[in-house]
PDB file of C-alpha atoms in Angstrom:
ATOM      1  CA  MET Z 168       2.006  -0.598 -54.634  1.00  0.00           C
ATOM      2  CA  GLU Z 169       0.878  -1.039 -51.039  1.00  0.00           C
ATOM      3  CA  MET Z 170       0.497   1.842 -48.629  1.00  0.00           C
ATOM      4  CA  SER Z 171      -0.543   2.101 -45.003  1.00  0.00           C
ATOM      5  CA  VAL Z 172      -0.736   4.886 -42.479  1.00  0.00           C
ATOM      6  CA  ILE Z 173       0.870   3.634 -39.283  1.00  0.00           C
ATOM      7  CA  PHE Z 174       0.021   5.055 -35.860  1.00  0.00           C
ATOM      8  CA  TYR Z 175       2.452   4.576 -32.979  1.00  0.00           C
ATOM      9  CA  PRO Z 176       1.468   4.908 -29.299  1.00  0.00           C
ATOM     10  CA  SER Z 177       4.081   7.660 -28.931  1.00  0.00           C
ATOM     11  CA  GLY Z 178       2.031   9.868 -31.269  1.00  0.00           C
ATOM     12  CA  TYR Z 179       4.282   9.353 -34.293  1.00  0.00           C
ATOM     13  CA  LEU Z 180       2.625   8.790 -37.668  1.00  0.00           C
ATOM     14  CA  GLN Z 181       4.140   7.241 -40.744  1.00  0.00           C
ATOM     15  CA  LEU Z 182       3.094   6.642 -44.325  1.00  0.00           C
ATOM     16  CA  GLN Z 183       4.582   3.324 -45.369  1.00  0.00           C
ATOM     17  CA  VAL Z 184       4.961   2.757 -49.090  1.00  0.00           C
ATOM     18  CA  ALA Z 185       6.010  -0.489 -50.739  1.00  0.00           C
ATOM     19  CA  ASP Z 186       6.554  -0.176 -54.453  1.00  0.00           C
ATOM     20  CA  ASP Z 187       9.134  -0.621 -57.164  1.00  0.00           C
ATOM     21  CA  GLY Z 188      10.335   2.948 -56.866  1.00  0.00           C
ATOM     22  CA  ASP Z 189       8.292   4.407 -59.723  1.00  0.00           C
ATOM     23  CA  ASP Z 190       4.648   4.135 -58.684  1.00  0.00           C
ATOM     24  CA  PHE Z 191       4.839   6.509 -55.731  1.00  0.00           C
ATOM     25  CA  CYS Z 192       6.181   9.253 -58.005  1.00  0.00           C
ATOM     26  CA  HIS Z 193       2.895   9.110 -59.907  1.00  0.00           C
ATOM     27  CA  VAL Z 194       0.987  10.004 -56.729  1.00  0.00           C
ATOM     28  CA  TYR Z 195       1.955  13.593 -57.375  1.00  0.00           C
ATOM     29  CA  ASP Z 196       0.589  13.524 -60.920  1.00  0.00           C
ATOM     30  CA  ASN Z 197      -2.975  13.380 -59.571  1.00  0.00           C
ATOM     31  CA  PRO Z 198      -3.985  16.418 -57.488  1.00  0.00           C
ATOM     32  CA  ASN Z 199      -6.950  14.596 -55.919  1.00  0.00           C
ATOM     33  CA  ASN Z 200      -4.977  11.526 -54.855  1.00  0.00           C
ATOM     34  CA  LEU Z 201      -5.624  10.460 -51.266  1.00  0.00           C
ATOM     35  CA  ALA Z 202      -2.017   9.349 -50.762  1.00  0.00           C
ATOM     36  CA  LYS Z 203      -0.843  12.815 -51.773  1.00  0.00           C
ATOM     37  CA  ASP Z 204      -3.098  14.385 -49.138  1.00  0.00           C
ATOM     38  CA  VAL Z 205      -1.837  11.942 -46.506  1.00  0.00           C
ATOM     39  CA  SER Z 206       1.777  12.692 -47.385  1.00  0.00           C
ATOM     40  CA  ALA Z 207       1.091  16.442 -47.296  1.00  0.00           C
ATOM     41  CA  LEU Z 208      -0.405  16.166 -43.806  1.00  0.00           C
ATOM     42  CA  LEU Z 209       2.770  14.427 -42.691  1.00  0.00           C
ATOM     43  CA  ASP Z 210       4.833  17.149 -44.406  1.00  0.00           C
ATOM     44  CA  GLY Z 211       6.292  14.433 -46.609  1.00  0.00           C
ATOM     45  CA  ASP Z 212       8.985  13.812 -43.971  1.00  0.00           C
ATOM     46  CA  ASN Z 213       7.456  10.592 -42.728  1.00  0.00           C
ATOM     47  CA  ALA Z 214       6.692   9.146 -46.153  1.00  0.00           C
ATOM     48  CA  ILE Z 215       9.069   6.269 -46.588  1.00  0.00           C
ATOM     49  CA  GLY Z 216       9.526   4.060 -49.632  1.00  0.00           C
ATOM     50  CA  TRP Z 217      10.558   0.492 -49.034  1.00  0.00           C
ATOM     51  CA  TYR Z 218      10.948  -1.343 -52.265  1.00  0.00           C
ATOM     52  CA  GLY Z 219       9.383  -4.652 -53.185  1.00  0.00           C
ATOM     53  CA  ASN Z 220      12.807  -6.191 -53.728  1.00  0.00           C
ATOM     54  CA  ASP Z 221      13.638  -5.736 -50.024  1.00  0.00           C
ATOM     55  CA  PRO Z 222      10.827  -7.475 -48.132  1.00  0.00           C
ATOM     56  CA  ASP Z 223      12.853  -7.482 -44.903  1.00  0.00           C
ATOM     57  CA  ALA Z 224      12.585  -3.692 -44.762  1.00  0.00           C
ATOM     58  CA  TRP Z 225       8.788  -3.716 -44.971  1.00  0.00           C
ATOM     59  CA  LEU Z 226       7.060  -3.439 -41.601  1.00  0.00           C
ATOM     60  CA  ASP Z 227       4.406  -6.144 -41.480  1.00  0.00           C
ATOM     61  CA  VAL Z 228       1.663  -4.062 -39.915  1.00  0.00           C
ATOM     62  CA  GLU Z 229      -0.589  -7.060 -39.315  1.00  0.00           C
ATOM     63  CA  LYS Z 230       2.062  -8.798 -37.220  1.00  0.00           C
ATOM     64  CA  THR Z 231       3.572  -5.832 -35.396  1.00  0.00           C
ATOM     65  CA  PRO Z 232       2.266  -5.394 -31.850  1.00  0.00           C
ATOM     66  CA  ALA Z 233       1.634  -2.008 -30.247  1.00  0.00           C
ATOM     67  CA  ILE Z 234       0.866  -0.150 -33.463  1.00  0.00           C
ATOM     68  CA  ARG Z 235      -2.311   0.607 -35.327  1.00  0.00           C
ATOM     69  CA  TYR Z 236      -2.644   1.080 -39.042  1.00  0.00           C
ATOM     70  CA  ILE Z 237      -5.068   1.635 -41.858  1.00  0.00           C
ATOM     71  CA  SER Z 238      -4.457   0.553 -45.417  1.00  0.00           C
ATOM     72  CA  MET Z 239      -4.954   3.012 -48.231  1.00  0.00           C
ATOM     73  CA  GLN Z 240      -7.625   0.658 -49.586  1.00  0.00           C
ATOM     74  CA  ALA Z 241      -9.660   0.941 -46.368  1.00  0.00           C
ATOM     75  CA  LEU Z 242      -8.981   4.629 -45.717  1.00  0.00           C
ATOM     76  CA  PRO Z 243     -11.562   6.252 -48.064  1.00  0.00           C
ATOM     77  CA  ASP Z 244     -14.584   4.453 -46.571  1.00  0.00           C
ATOM     78  CA  TYR Z 245     -13.260   4.783 -43.020  1.00  0.00           C
ATOM     79  CA  LEU Z 246     -12.658   8.504 -43.481  1.00  0.00           C
ATOM     80  CA  ILE Z 247     -16.232   9.032 -44.697  1.00  0.00           C
ATOM     81  CA  ALA Z 248     -17.574   7.073 -41.714  1.00  0.00           C
ATOM     82  CA  PHE Z 249     -15.355   9.118 -39.384  1.00  0.00           C
ATOM     83  CA  ALA Z 250     -16.526  12.411 -40.897  1.00  0.00           C
ATOM     84  CA  ASN Z 251     -20.161  11.303 -40.541  1.00  0.00           C
ATOM     85  CA  GLY Z 252     -19.742  10.426 -36.851  1.00  0.00           C
ATOM     86  CA  LYS Z 253     -20.049   6.675 -37.384  1.00  0.00           C
ATOM     87  CA  VAL Z 254     -16.695   5.793 -35.785  1.00  0.00           C
ATOM     88  CA  ASP Z 255     -16.421   5.281 -32.021  1.00  0.00           C
ATOM     89  CA  MET Z 256     -13.663   7.742 -31.168  1.00  0.00           C
ATOM     90  CA  ALA Z 257     -13.357   6.398 -27.616  1.00  0.00           C
ATOM     91  CA  GLY Z 258     -11.322   3.517 -29.024  1.00  0.00           C
ATOM     92  CA  LEU Z 259      -8.926   5.706 -31.017  1.00  0.00           C
ATOM     93  CA  TRP Z 260      -5.614   7.198 -29.963  1.00  0.00           C
ATOM     94  CA  ASP Z 261      -5.200  10.976 -29.987  1.00  0.00           C
ATOM     95  CA  ASN Z 262      -2.905  10.841 -33.017  1.00  0.00           C
ATOM     96  CA  GLU Z 263      -5.499   8.828 -34.946  1.00  0.00           C
ATOM     97  CA  ILE Z 264      -8.266  11.303 -34.137  1.00  0.00           C
ATOM     98  CA  ALA Z 265      -6.098  14.286 -35.063  1.00  0.00           C
ATOM     99  CA  PHE Z 266      -5.033  12.641 -38.321  1.00  0.00           C
ATOM    100  CA  TYR Z 267      -8.555  11.683 -39.412  1.00  0.00           C
ATOM    101  CA  ARG Z 268      -9.919  15.125 -38.512  1.00  0.00           C
ATOM    102  CA  ALA Z 269      -7.175  16.884 -40.468  1.00  0.00           C
ATOM    103  CA  LEU Z 270      -7.572  14.583 -43.464  1.00  0.00           C
ATOM    104  CA  ALA Z 271     -11.361  14.990 -43.465  1.00  0.00           C
ATOM    105  CA  ARG Z 272     -10.916  18.787 -43.453  1.00  0.00           C
ATOM    106  CA  LYS Z 273      -8.340  18.605 -46.230  1.00  0.00           C
ATOM    107  CA  ARG Z 274     -10.722  16.525 -48.346  1.00  0.00           C
ATOM    108  CA  ASN Z 275     -13.739  18.719 -47.471  1.00  0.00           C
ATOM    109  CA  LEU Z 276     -15.740  15.933 -45.813  1.00  0.00           C
TER     110      LEU Z 276
END
């Protein structure tokens, strides 16, 4: 399962999930799961599942201009660095800053 948080210049945020349809359900089995916290911050409304059998539906975040993203693999270390003041916020969009602040609070960092 691959997940990314996508930031759009308009301020919109999205949790993109690519899985076989079953894995994302297990996110809610673990109360300390980072993906669950991300989805909760987005009220679950922006969490979208695009299945591995439909690669055309998957937004290729590395090749899509005008967006920013962070993979779920990179998010834990980045969030700790953000919470410890080691990220240059001058280069971030407002929606990124708000998201990372809220997630750091939610995870007590």
